[in-house]
Amino acid sequence: MKGVGNENEEGEGEGEGEGEGEGEGEGEGFSIREMEYIRRHHKQEAKENQCGSALVKHIKAPLPLVWSLVRRFDEPQKYKPFVRRCVVRGNHNLQIGSLRQVDVKSGLPATTSTERLELLDDNHHILSVRIIGGDHRLRNYSSIMSLHPEIVDGRPGTLVIESFVVDVPEGNTKDETCYFVEALIKCNLKSLADVSEGLAVQDHTEPIDRMYLLMIS
């Protein structure tokens, strides 16, 4: 989870950081570089009746590939394993305020979730989503995802940071609420890594496969 990277004038890493390739972390487990990204891009403060946290994931795939999955507000099922279907309401051009209706797979204490796109920044690779309805207990849930280039095992990789704040439901503690939400996020981030790294392997091997076919033909 540790990383050290040179930054340009706008503050985004130039991919000189070294990542471990896997792992999530909270609080004191963050590296200095990760803490700086959180301070800069994840300015969410939990109120008295809320809890919040941030998690990180190092992915062995280049940032453009990972971002191509994360930015698809209209197709979260591309990597989120608990999403069965997603329908964007109204205009299908993604913009601030766009709404999506998410159908959740069985096994979770919910079937639907209505979510609004708060931010989609293709320059700084930041996505923010707020839940505004649904048959679940995640009231006033807001999340921010930011992606940052780094080097993982000598190859282009991506540092993903996801933070959230949410109301603590009546009858639950802050610790219980955070534990539940963090478990979902960890599952989503692991799936994002699996999908991204699988696509990265395909992109890396296809040119070799074509060269091999040319050599034996």
Short mmCIF file of C-alpha atoms in Angstrom, two decimals, residues 24-118:
data_model
loop_
_atom_site.label_atom_id
_atom_site.label_comp_id
_atom_site.label_asym_id
_atom_site.label_seq_id
_atom_site.Cartn_x
_atom_site.Cartn_y
_atom_site.Cartn_z
CA GLU A 24 -6.74 -1.90 1.26
CA GLY A 25 -6.10 0.42 4.14
CA GLU A 26 -7.75 2.82 6.50
CA GLY A 27 -6.51 5.62 8.73
CA GLU A 28 -2.99 5.18 9.98
CA GLY A 29 -2.32 2.49 7.35
CA PHE A 30 -2.10 5.07 4.54
CA SER A 31 1.18 6.16 3.04
CA ILE A 32 2.09 9.86 2.90
CA ARG A 33 1.28 9.89 -0.81
CA GLU A 34 -2.12 8.32 -0.26
CA MET A 35 -2.90 10.72 2.56
CA GLU A 36 -2.10 13.65 0.30
CA TYR A 37 -4.48 12.36 -2.38
CA ILE A 38 -7.19 11.87 0.25
CA ARG A 39 -6.66 15.38 1.60
CA ARG A 40 -6.86 16.84 -1.89
CA HIS A 41 -9.70 14.88 -3.48
CA HIS A 42 -11.75 13.30 -0.70
CA LYS A 43 -13.04 16.26 1.28
CA GLN A 44 -15.95 14.48 2.92
CA GLU A 45 -16.51 14.99 6.62
CA ALA A 46 -18.88 12.75 8.56
CA LYS A 47 -21.41 14.55 10.72
CA GLU A 48 -22.28 13.48 14.26
CA ASN A 49 -24.85 10.93 13.10
CA GLN A 50 -22.67 9.64 10.27
CA CYS A 51 -19.64 7.46 9.75
CA GLY A 52 -17.06 7.54 7.01
CA SER A 53 -13.85 5.97 5.85
CA ALA A 54 -11.50 5.58 2.89
CA LEU A 55 -9.96 2.51 1.30
CA VAL A 56 -7.20 2.04 -1.26
CA LYS A 57 -6.43 -0.59 -3.87
CA HIS A 58 -3.32 -1.01 -6.01
CA ILE A 59 -4.21 -2.44 -9.41
CA LYS A 60 -1.76 -3.96 -11.89
CA ALA A 61 -3.34 -2.26 -14.90
CA PRO A 62 -2.78 1.16 -16.52
CA LEU A 63 -4.93 4.05 -15.37
CA PRO A 64 -6.76 4.63 -18.71
CA LEU A 65 -8.00 1.04 -18.67
CA VAL A 66 -9.17 1.16 -15.05
CA TRP A 67 -10.80 4.56 -15.55
CA SER A 68 -12.69 3.26 -18.60
CA LEU A 69 -14.52 0.91 -16.20
CA VAL A 70 -14.93 3.27 -13.24
CA ARG A 71 -16.29 6.21 -15.27
CA ARG A 72 -19.21 4.17 -16.65
CA PHE A 73 -21.88 5.52 -14.32
CA ASP A 74 -24.36 3.88 -16.67
CA GLU A 75 -22.79 0.42 -16.41
CA PRO A 76 -21.52 -0.27 -12.89
CA GLN A 77 -22.17 -3.96 -13.47
CA LYS A 78 -19.01 -4.02 -15.59
CA TYR A 79 -17.11 -4.63 -12.38
CA LYS A 80 -19.49 -4.43 -9.40
CA PRO A 81 -20.51 -8.01 -8.61
CA PHE A 82 -23.68 -7.12 -6.67
CA VAL A 83 -25.26 -5.09 -9.48
CA ARG A 84 -27.70 -7.07 -11.60
CA ARG A 85 -28.95 -4.28 -13.85
CA CYS A 86 -28.64 -0.52 -14.23
CA VAL A 87 -30.92 1.88 -16.09
CA VAL A 88 -30.08 5.57 -16.55
CA ARG A 89 -33.12 7.80 -16.41
CA GLY A 90 -33.85 10.39 -19.09
CA ASN A 91 -30.96 11.67 -21.19
CA HIS A 92 -28.30 8.99 -21.56
CA ASN A 93 -25.54 11.58 -21.94
CA LEU A 94 -23.72 11.35 -18.62
CA GLN A 95 -23.64 14.69 -16.84
CA ILE A 96 -23.81 16.06 -13.33
CA GLY A 97 -27.25 15.23 -11.95
CA SER A 98 -27.79 12.12 -14.08
CA LEU A 99 -29.81 9.46 -12.25
CA ARG A 100 -29.51 5.70 -12.40
CA GLN A 101 -31.73 2.95 -11.07
CA VAL A 102 -29.63 0.01 -9.86
CA ASP A 103 -31.11 -3.45 -9.34
CA VAL A 104 -29.16 -5.40 -6.73
CA LYS A 105 -28.55 -9.14 -6.83
CA SER A 106 -30.12 -11.33 -4.17
CA GLY A 107 -28.15 -11.87 -1.00
CA LEU A 108 -28.01 -8.24 0.09
CA PRO A 109 -30.56 -6.43 2.30
CA ALA A 110 -31.82 -4.40 -0.69
CA THR A 111 -33.23 -4.84 -4.19
CA THR A 112 -32.99 -1.34 -5.71
CA SER A 113 -30.96 1.84 -5.31
CA THR A 114 -31.46 5.25 -6.92
CA GLU A 115 -28.20 7.11 -7.40
CA ARG A 116 -27.15 10.52 -8.71
CA LEU A 117 -23.94 11.44 -10.50
CA GLU A 118 -22.28 14.23 -8.51
#
